[in-house]
């Protein structure tokens, strides 16, 4: 029986080698070929597998394309986001990879099904830009042109119409993925500036780090800015009239809530230790916030109830360096990237899931890139992340059941965001 992916169909799996495994047994289990597994993983010695080693498993599927007169194997590999080596192996084509018009090629990936639209940063053309695609379509659409940075973190507006990111000129940009129209809102920010969309998608709040960090809002339509207060790590509450943020105005890093007009300041956390609250994220109903503390060398994820001010600790990862918490859309789960030393390339991340009280639920995978961004899918059952199994990070999906699935192959791909709104047509 074929392994079924968490997205409902067969795909490119990430498999962990177990004791007694051989490539032949793994290939037979997944109904694929040894040659395809070797090509996907560039194995130096196919006869030597290590227990715990991660392998990419391409599975031959029903996707077939007829070669057009202008096609090349490289062009088809780019179109379907699969390496030319894997595509050639699947079709028994050897260098120089000659193909002919009307030849039928099999694509060695069955596209996963899923709702919504994914945005992320990719350097597949040699420099970083923002791309979008649906989970079930391997074809990615480039929507910016020489505007993004390697550090850009695209963020969908709540209505799914626009994407904001920090890009060229250290500026805050917005882009319409349908028209490809990009607008520079404000310049001279730090490349890791934290920002947040207003619930009605008409404004963005961000922190400008000067001598004293300032929280500012900017209207999308007019570009009008408004200073709110001193602080960082800004998040709109669901009513759009209040803002959650971090400030060290009393000497210690704390979370506060303030009205969007700068009135009604209220302290939320009761921190008594040195350090800095970072990576603040708000649950969809605005009842709880998660954040990391106290720094980078030691970083724990904490949760605070905004009404009662009660705080909850989460189980630390193996190294006590946990990053980038993100709430599921239904508010039931919090996922974060817990660092681990496991892996031939050094540090990797465990995707750890806890409930709203910080109680451990499940470790989904240990294949995440160290400290990288995560995002939940619209149905709150799976997480999109970047794996670092090869030279370049690749987008992957993992859920509470099933194996992780890699969904990109070309260049480096990371910092994803996932909206429930459908993608524009390619």
Tab-separated table of C-alpha atoms in Angstrom:
chain	number	residue	atom	x	y	z
A	1	UNK	CA	0.000	0.000	0.000
A	2	UNK	CA	1.330	3.448	-0.878
A	3	UNK	CA	2.034	5.928	1.891
A	4	UNK	CA	-0.596	8.659	1.820
A	5	UNK	CA	0.536	12.192	2.570
A	6	UNK	CA	-1.060	14.462	5.156
A	7	UNK	CA	-2.449	16.459	2.242
A	8	UNK	CA	-4.363	13.476	0.914
A	9	UNK	CA	-2.265	12.347	-2.064
A	10	UNK	CA	1.194	11.025	-2.856
A	11	UNK	CA	4.101	13.500	-2.822
A	12	UNK	CA	7.842	13.974	-2.227
A	13	UNK	CA	8.293	12.515	1.255
A	14	UNK	CA	10.958	13.139	3.884
A	15	UNK	CA	11.746	9.695	5.303
A	16	UNK	CA	13.862	8.848	8.367
A	17	UNK	CA	16.070	5.781	7.860
A	18	UNK	CA	15.380	2.979	10.343
A	19	UNK	CA	17.513	0.031	11.413
A	20	UNK	CA	17.565	-2.649	8.704
A	21	UNK	CA	16.601	-0.261	5.884
A	22	UNK	CA	18.170	-0.477	2.423
A	23	UNK	CA	17.421	1.667	-0.611
A	24	UNK	CA	15.822	-1.335	-2.269
A	25	UNK	CA	13.445	-1.907	0.667
A	26	UNK	CA	12.605	1.797	0.930
A	27	UNK	CA	11.968	2.042	-2.822
A	28	UNK	CA	9.702	-1.012	-2.726
A	29	UNK	CA	7.813	0.358	0.282
A	30	UNK	CA	7.039	3.613	-1.541
A	31	UNK	CA	6.657	2.011	-5.001
A	32	UNK	CA	9.417	4.150	-6.454
A	33	UNK	CA	12.926	3.334	-7.739
A	34	UNK	CA	16.374	3.214	-6.175
A	35	UNK	CA	17.711	5.441	-8.968
A	36	UNK	CA	15.156	8.160	-8.183
A	37	UNK	CA	16.048	8.138	-4.486
A	38	UNK	CA	19.758	8.341	-5.308
A	39	UNK	CA	19.186	11.238	-7.729
A	40	UNK	CA	17.036	13.174	-5.239
A	41	UNK	CA	19.574	12.838	-2.419
A	42	UNK	CA	22.892	12.793	-4.321
A	43	UNK	CA	24.036	9.877	-2.192
A	44	UNK	CA	27.812	9.303	-2.372
A	45	UNK	CA	27.427	5.638	-1.398
A	46	UNK	CA	23.936	4.211	-2.021
A	47	UNK	CA	24.887	1.054	-0.118
A	48	UNK	CA	25.597	2.914	3.127
A	49	UNK	CA	22.634	4.359	4.993
A	50	UNK	CA	22.775	5.747	8.526
A	51	UNK	CA	20.010	5.149	11.043
A	52	UNK	CA	18.236	8.485	11.562
A	53	UNK	CA	19.398	9.846	8.187
A	54	UNK	CA	16.754	11.844	6.281
A	55	UNK	CA	15.987	10.887	2.676
A	56	UNK	CA	13.834	12.602	0.066
A	57	UNK	CA	11.585	10.009	-1.599
A	58	UNK	CA	10.207	11.007	-5.042
A	59	UNK	CA	7.192	8.953	-6.061
A	60	UNK	CA	6.181	8.526	-9.685
A	61	UNK	CA	2.728	9.958	-10.237
A	62	UNK	CA	0.112	10.474	-12.929
A	63	UNK	CA	1.415	13.873	-14.110
A	64	UNK	CA	2.613	13.653	-17.693
A	65	UNK	CA	3.531	16.428	-20.093
A	66	UNK	CA	3.995	16.440	-23.872
A	67	UNK	CA	7.196	18.143	-24.991
A	68	UNK	CA	6.627	21.259	-27.115
A	69	UNK	CA	9.023	22.424	-29.885
A	70	UNK	CA	10.448	25.188	-27.688
A	71	UNK	CA	10.836	22.989	-24.590
A	72	UNK	CA	14.037	21.826	-22.956
A	73	UNK	CA	14.401	19.447	-20.019
A	74	UNK	CA	15.755	22.347	-17.963
A	75	UNK	CA	12.710	24.518	-18.799
A	76	UNK	CA	10.298	21.730	-17.825
A	77	UNK	CA	12.192	21.134	-14.558
A	78	UNK	CA	11.876	24.854	-13.779
A	79	UNK	CA	8.178	24.834	-14.618
A	80	UNK	CA	7.423	22.021	-12.170
A	81	UNK	CA	9.979	22.950	-9.467
A	82	UNK	CA	11.871	19.657	-9.643
A	83	UNK	CA	15.605	19.179	-10.132
A	84	UNK	CA	16.751	18.311	-13.647
A	85	UNK	CA	18.631	15.262	-12.290
A	86	UNK	CA	15.450	13.783	-10.761
A	87	UNK	CA	13.392	14.579	-13.887
A	88	UNK	CA	16.031	12.976	-16.127
A	89	UNK	CA	16.261	9.861	-13.944
A	90	UNK	CA	12.473	9.436	-13.907
A	91	UNK	CA	12.439	9.426	-17.718
A	92	UNK	CA	15.728	7.531	-18.320
A	93	UNK	CA	17.338	10.539	-20.033
A	94	UNK	CA	21.095	10.941	-19.856
A	95	UNK	CA	23.305	14.020	-20.395
A	96	UNK	CA	23.144	16.181	-22.448
A	97	UNK	CA	19.432	15.716	-21.640
A	98	UNK	CA	18.104	15.835	-25.211
A	99	UNK	CA	14.322	15.670	-25.613
A	100	UNK	CA	12.069	15.792	-28.695
A	101	UNK	CA	8.729	17.426	-29.607
A	102	UNK	CA	5.689	15.276	-28.733
A	103	UNK	CA	7.767	13.139	-26.359
A	104	UNK	CA	5.772	12.389	-23.184
A	105	UNK	CA	7.571	12.916	-19.865
A	106	UNK	CA	6.488	11.753	-16.427
A	107	UNK	CA	6.838	14.283	-13.595
A	108	UNK	CA	8.128	12.449	-10.498
A	109	UNK	CA	6.001	14.358	-8.008
A	110	UNK	CA	2.269	14.146	-7.443
A	111	UNK	CA	1.076	17.608	-6.454
A	112	UNK	CA	-0.472	17.879	-2.984
A	113	UNK	CA	-3.981	19.170	-2.502
A	114	UNK	CA	-4.715	22.068	-0.177
A	115	UNK	CA	-6.547	25.362	0.107
A	116	UNK	CA	-5.245	28.921	0.069
A	117	UNK	CA	-2.073	30.516	-1.237
A	118	UNK	CA	1.545	30.374	-0.077
A	119	UNK	CA	3.978	33.297	-0.316
A	120	UNK	CA	7.701	32.932	0.335
A	121	UNK	CA	11.203	34.127	-0.580
A	122	UNK	CA	13.193	32.234	-3.222
A	123	UNK	CA	16.554	32.885	-4.897
A	124	UNK	CA	15.942	30.405	-7.735
A	125	UNK	CA	16.801	33.071	-10.345
A	126	UNK	CA	20.052	34.039	-8.610
A	127	UNK	CA	18.670	36.739	-6.348
A	128	UNK	CA	15.843	36.785	-3.782
A	129	UNK	CA	12.270	37.658	-4.689
A	130	UNK	CA	8.737	36.875	-3.519
A	131	UNK	CA	6.862	33.962	-5.093
A	132	UNK	CA	3.340	32.597	-4.646
A	133	UNK	CA	1.681	29.273	-5.435
A	134	UNK	CA	-1.188	27.086	-4.337
A	135	UNK	CA	-0.285	23.938	-2.381
A	136	UNK	CA	-1.647	21.716	-5.166
A	137	UNK	CA	0.179	23.421	-8.065
A	138	UNK	CA	3.939	23.012	-8.377
A	139	UNK	CA	4.188	26.073	-10.619
A	140	UNK	CA	5.349	29.133	-8.701
A	141	UNK	CA	4.616	32.696	-9.798
A	142	UNK	CA	7.256	35.374	-9.241
A	143	UNK	CA	5.512	38.548	-8.047
A	144	UNK	CA	8.469	40.874	-7.281
A	145	UNK	CA	11.459	41.718	-9.439
A	146	UNK	CA	14.702	42.644	-7.658
A	147	UNK	CA	12.798	44.024	-4.676
A	148	UNK	CA	13.204	41.389	-1.937
A	149	UNK	CA	16.110	40.598	0.383
A	150	UNK	CA	17.302	37.207	1.656
A	151	UNK	CA	15.883	38.308	5.030
A	152	UNK	CA	12.470	39.366	3.668
A	153	UNK	CA	9.497	37.809	5.471
A	154	UNK	CA	6.349	38.223	3.326
A	155	UNK	CA	3.096	38.724	5.241
A	156	UNK	CA	-0.364	38.425	3.679
A	157	UNK	CA	-2.937	41.084	4.509
A	158	UNK	CA	-5.922	39.646	6.437
A	159	UNK	CA	-8.137	39.955	3.325
A	160	UNK	CA	-5.552	38.097	1.215
A	161	UNK	CA	-5.232	40.880	-1.384
A	162	UNK	CA	-1.737	42.226	-0.641
A	163	UNK	CA	1.641	41.065	0.647
A	164	UNK	CA	3.914	43.266	2.779
A	165	UNK	CA	7.655	42.763	3.274
A	166	UNK	CA	10.874	44.590	4.137
A	167	UNK	CA	12.837	44.781	0.883
A	168	UNK	CA	15.166	46.841	-1.262
A	169	UNK	CA	16.322	50.068	0.348
A	170	UNK	CA	15.390	48.597	3.750
A	171	UNK	CA	11.919	49.812	2.856
A	172	UNK	CA	8.459	48.519	3.746
A	173	UNK	CA	6.867	47.391	0.472
A	174	UNK	CA	3.449	46.070	-0.463
A	175	UNK	CA	2.732	44.097	-3.626
A	176	UNK	CA	-0.503	42.981	-5.270
A	177	UNK	CA	0.048	39.364	-6.422
A	178	UNK	CA	-2.638	39.738	-9.098
A	179	UNK	CA	-1.404	42.901	-10.824
A	180	UNK	CA	2.265	42.672	-9.660
A	181	UNK	CA	2.011	46.345	-8.715
A	182	UNK	CA	4.526	47.076	-5.927
A	183	UNK	CA	4.486	50.210	-3.758
A	184	UNK	CA	7.217	51.422	-1.422
A	185	UNK	CA	5.546	52.747	1.729
A	186	UNK	CA	8.473	53.955	3.856
A	187	UNK	CA	12.282	53.666	3.724
A	188	UNK	CA	15.280	53.369	6.046
A	189	UNK	CA	14.006	50.632	8.337
A	190	UNK	CA	16.056	47.790	9.781
A	191	UNK	CA	15.962	44.610	7.699
A	192	UNK	CA	14.393	42.639	10.561
A	193	UNK	CA	11.759	45.278	11.377
A	194	UNK	CA	8.673	43.673	12.914
A	195	UNK	CA	5.341	44.823	11.440
A	196	UNK	CA	1.689	43.820	11.564
A	197	UNK	CA	-1.370	44.370	9.347
A	198	UNK	CA	-4.462	46.023	10.764
A	199	UNK	CA	-7.443	43.616	10.887
A	200	UNK	CA	-9.213	45.548	8.093
A	201	UNK	CA	-6.084	45.448	5.857
A	202	UNK	CA	-5.940	49.242	5.486
A	203	UNK	CA	-2.880	50.012	7.638
A	204	UNK	CA	0.393	48.525	8.885
A	205	UNK	CA	1.957	49.123	12.294
A	206	UNK	CA	5.737	48.822	12.651
A	207	UNK	CA	8.579	49.757	14.942
A	208	UNK	CA	11.240	52.189	13.806
A	209	UNK	CA	14.389	51.702	15.857
A	210	UNK	CA	15.985	55.089	16.396
A	211	UNK	CA	17.701	56.162	19.629
A	212	UNK	CA	14.348	55.333	21.205
A	213	UNK	CA	12.282	52.779	19.232
A	214	UNK	CA	9.004	54.231	17.995
A	215	UNK	CA	5.766	52.474	17.053
A	216	UNK	CA	4.233	54.013	13.945
A	217	UNK	CA	1.195	53.216	11.829
A	218	UNK	CA	0.984	53.918	8.100
A	219	UNK	CA	-2.157	54.049	5.966
A	220	UNK	CA	-1.873	51.915	2.817
A	221	UNK	CA	-3.988	54.191	0.600
A	222	UNK	CA	-2.451	57.542	1.551
A	223	UNK	CA	0.930	56.767	3.099
A	224	UNK	CA	-0.025	58.887	6.099
A	225	UNK	CA	1.933	57.967	9.247
A	226	UNK	CA	1.094	58.373	12.923
A	227	UNK	CA	3.366	57.999	15.950
A	228	UNK	CA	1.696	55.888	18.651
A	229	UNK	CA	4.230	55.347	21.438
A	230	UNK	CA	7.732	54.120	22.236
A	231	UNK	CA	8.251	50.383	21.798
A	232	UNK	CA	8.790	47.377	19.522
A	233	UNK	CA	7.152	44.056	18.513
A	234	UNK	CA	3.817	45.604	17.580
A	235	UNK	CA	0.622	43.559	17.082
A	236	UNK	CA	-2.902	44.812	16.339
A	237	UNK	CA	-5.629	43.378	18.545
A	238	UNK	CA	-8.636	41.966	16.615
A	239	UNK	CA	-10.767	45.076	17.228
A	240	UNK	CA	-8.195	47.202	15.345
A	241	UNK	CA	-8.461	49.899	18.014
A	242	UNK	CA	-5.750	48.599	20.349
A	243	UNK	CA	-2.131	47.560	19.938
A	244	UNK	CA	0.030	45.071	21.842
A	245	UNK	CA	3.727	45.911	21.989
A	246	UNK	CA	7.014	45.513	23.898
A	247	UNK	CA	8.742	48.310	25.777
A	248	UNK	CA	11.548	48.709	28.314
A	249	UNK	CA	10.248	52.085	29.538
A	250	UNK	CA	10.441	50.963	33.176
A	251	UNK	CA	13.898	49.448	32.806
A	252	UNK	CA	12.671	45.881	32.197
A	253	UNK	CA	11.214	44.476	28.988
A	254	UNK	CA	7.416	44.145	29.301
A	255	UNK	CA	4.341	43.757	27.108
A	256	UNK	CA	1.781	46.558	27.064
A	257	UNK	CA	-1.562	47.305	25.420
A	258	UNK	CA	-2.387	50.812	24.218
A	259	UNK	CA	-5.205	52.387	22.218
A	260	UNK	CA	-4.359	53.148	18.590
A	261	UNK	CA	-4.621	56.870	19.387
A	262	UNK	CA	-1.862	56.588	22.007
A	263	UNK	CA	-4.098	56.624	25.095
A	264	UNK	CA	-5.029	54.020	27.713
A	265	UNK	CA	-1.637	52.380	28.327
A	266	UNK	CA	-1.853	49.101	30.300
A	267	UNK	CA	0.986	46.761	31.317
A	268	UNK	CA	0.398	43.050	30.632
A	269	UNK	CA	3.493	41.097	31.716
A	270	UNK	CA	5.150	41.217	35.131
A	271	UNK	CA	8.714	40.380	34.194
A	272	UNK	CA	11.295	40.740	36.981
A	273	UNK	CA	14.382	39.598	35.056
A	274	UNK	CA	16.758	41.186	32.590
A	275	UNK	CA	16.467	40.303	28.915
A	276	UNK	CA	14.368	41.343	25.953
A	277	UNK	CA	10.914	40.115	24.910
A	278	UNK	CA	10.996	39.262	21.182
A	279	UNK	CA	8.991	37.492	18.446
A	280	UNK	CA	5.636	38.560	19.915
A	281	UNK	CA	2.609	36.945	18.248
A	282	UNK	CA	-1.059	37.292	19.119
A	283	UNK	CA	-3.668	34.518	18.961
A	284	UNK	CA	-6.421	35.064	16.395
A	285	UNK	CA	-9.021	35.893	19.057
A	286	UNK	CA	-6.645	38.295	20.801
A	287	UNK	CA	-6.856	36.503	24.147
A	288	UNK	CA	-3.234	35.341	24.421
A	289	UNK	CA	0.198	36.355	23.247
A	290	UNK	CA	3.333	34.256	22.838
A	291	UNK	CA	6.884	35.549	22.835
A	292	UNK	CA	10.522	34.526	23.303
A	293	UNK	CA	12.649	35.530	26.295
A	294	UNK	CA	15.302	36.474	27.442
A	295	UNK	CA	17.630	36.539	24.404
A	296	UNK	CA	19.250	34.481	21.633
A	297	UNK	CA	21.835	32.291	23.390
A	298	UNK	CA	19.045	31.231	25.753
A	299	UNK	CA	15.549	31.673	24.357
A	300	UNK	CA	12.340	30.271	25.841
A	301	UNK	CA	8.802	30.572	24.503
A	302	UNK	CA	6.255	31.953	26.952
A	303	UNK	CA	2.495	32.537	26.759
A	304	UNK	CA	0.521	35.228	28.581
A	305	UNK	CA	-3.237	35.640	29.021
A	306	UNK	CA	-3.927	39.280	28.171
A	307	UNK	CA	-6.974	39.529	30.462
A	308	UNK	CA	-5.732	37.780	33.605
A	309	UNK	CA	-1.978	38.435	33.023
A	310	UNK	CA	-1.333	34.768	33.904
A	311	UNK	CA	1.830	33.438	32.246
A	312	UNK	CA	2.597	29.928	31.007
A	313	UNK	CA	5.975	28.390	30.187
A	314	UNK	CA	6.465	25.935	27.332
A	315	UNK	CA	8.737	22.865	27.246
A	316	UNK	CA	12.202	23.900	26.067
A	317	UNK	CA	13.977	22.215	23.174
A	318	UNK	CA	17.229	20.243	23.622
A	319	UNK	CA	19.429	23.365	23.509
A	320	UNK	CA	17.120	25.831	25.237
A	321	UNK	CA	17.084	27.967	22.093
A	322	UNK	CA	13.493	28.209	20.876
A	323	UNK	CA	12.407	30.698	18.226
A	324	UNK	CA	9.559	32.086	16.101
A	325	UNK	CA	6.344	30.981	17.826
A	326	UNK	CA	3.219	31.051	15.637
A	327	UNK	CA	-0.430	30.456	16.562
A	328	UNK	CA	-2.743	28.203	14.600
A	329	UNK	CA	-5.701	30.019	13.060
A	330	UNK	CA	-8.150	28.361	15.490
A	331	UNK	CA	-6.035	29.486	18.459
A	332	UNK	CA	-5.770	25.965	19.896
A	333	UNK	CA	-2.098	25.386	19.124
A	334	UNK	CA	1.212	27.197	19.219
A	335	UNK	CA	4.153	25.932	17.143
A	336	UNK	CA	7.764	27.038	17.525
A	337	UNK	CA	11.216	26.163	16.230
A	338	UNK	CA	13.182	24.350	18.971
A	339	UNK	CA	16.888	24.029	18.154
A	340	UNK	CA	18.644	20.676	18.169
A	341	UNK	CA	22.184	19.571	17.348
A	342	UNK	CA	21.030	16.492	15.477
A	343	UNK	CA	21.902	16.219	11.817
A	344	UNK	CA	25.017	16.005	9.625
A	345	UNK	CA	24.857	19.730	8.774
A	346	UNK	CA	24.852	20.809	12.430
A	347	UNK	CA	22.015	22.696	14.088
A	348	UNK	CA	18.469	21.954	12.988
A	349	UNK	CA	15.048	22.771	14.370
A	350	UNK	CA	12.310	20.665	15.906
A	351	UNK	CA	8.798	21.899	15.154
A	352	UNK	CA	7.245	21.659	18.603
A	353	UNK	CA	3.497	22.112	19.184
A	354	UNK	CA	1.888	23.051	22.504
A	355	UNK	CA	-1.650	24.017	23.463
A	356	UNK	CA	-2.800	27.487	24.534
A	357	UNK	CA	-1.586	26.803	28.091
A	358	UNK	CA	1.883	25.756	26.951
A	359	UNK	CA	1.306	22.032	27.501
A	360	UNK	CA	3.267	19.765	25.152
A	361	UNK	CA	1.195	18.278	22.310
A	362	UNK	CA	3.597	16.843	19.726
A	363	UNK	CA	6.951	17.255	17.976
A	364	UNK	CA	6.041	17.232	14.272
A	365	UNK	CA	9.521	16.912	12.725
A	366	UNK	CA	13.215	17.560	13.407
A	367	UNK	CA	14.045	18.617	9.837
A	368	UNK	CA	13.416	22.384	10.124
A	369	UNK	CA	16.196	24.872	9.412
A	370	UNK	CA	17.721	26.354	12.558
A	371	UNK	CA	15.681	29.336	13.769
A	372	UNK	CA	13.621	29.674	10.582
A	373	UNK	CA	10.061	30.950	10.192
A	374	UNK	CA	6.991	28.703	10.464
A	375	UNK	CA	3.384	29.248	9.396
A	376	UNK	CA	0.191	27.254	9.974
A	377	UNK	CA	-2.122	26.219	7.162
A	378	UNK	CA	-5.673	27.616	7.064
A	379	UNK	CA	-7.207	24.500	8.642
A	380	UNK	CA	-4.808	24.530	11.648
A	381	UNK	CA	-3.700	20.907	11.100
A	382	UNK	CA	-0.362	21.369	9.325
A	383	UNK	CA	2.688	23.606	9.415
A	384	UNK	CA	4.677	24.999	6.487
A	385	UNK	CA	8.416	25.386	7.100
A	386	UNK	CA	11.837	25.160	5.440
A	387	UNK	CA	13.936	22.008	5.751
A	388	UNK	CA	17.742	22.121	5.564
A	389	UNK	CA	18.449	18.566	4.431
A	390	UNK	CA	20.399	19.705	1.361
A	391	UNK	CA	22.554	22.737	0.493
A	392	UNK	CA	19.537	25.045	0.044
A	393	UNK	CA	16.468	25.307	2.313
A	394	UNK	CA	13.269	23.922	0.800
A	395	UNK	CA	9.628	24.485	1.697
A	396	UNK	CA	8.007	21.507	3.382
A	397	UNK	CA	4.667	20.663	4.981
A	398	UNK	CA	4.120	18.528	8.068
A	399	UNK	CA	1.020	17.668	10.076
A	400	UNK	CA	-0.011	15.745	13.164
A	401	UNK	CA	-0.017	12.532	11.114
A	402	UNK	CA	1.984	11.358	8.105
A	403	UNK	CA	5.480	12.099	6.884
A	404	UNK	CA	6.826	15.581	6.120
A	405	UNK	CA	6.529	16.554	2.448
A	406	UNK	CA	8.981	18.746	0.536
A	407	UNK	CA	7.170	20.934	-2.018
A	408	UNK	CA	10.020	22.936	-3.639
A	409	UNK	CA	13.362	21.947	-5.166
A	410	UNK	CA	14.820	24.921	-7.072
A	411	UNK	CA	17.210	27.343	-5.362
A	412	UNK	CA	16.667	28.294	-1.736
A	413	UNK	CA	13.119	28.726	-0.426
A	414	UNK	CA	12.167	30.028	3.021
A	415	UNK	CA	10.165	32.479	5.198
A	416	UNK	CA	6.690	31.289	4.109
A	417	UNK	CA	3.267	32.712	4.906
A	418	UNK	CA	-0.011	30.930	4.106
A	419	UNK	CA	-3.396	32.603	3.555
A	420	UNK	CA	-6.795	30.932	3.168
A	421	UNK	CA	-7.545	33.126	0.120
A	422	UNK	CA	-6.975	31.467	-3.253
A	423	UNK	CA	-3.937	32.377	-5.368
A	424	UNK	CA	-4.279	34.401	-8.556
A	425	UNK	CA	-4.100	32.201	-11.680
A	426	UNK	CA	-0.614	31.475	-13.023
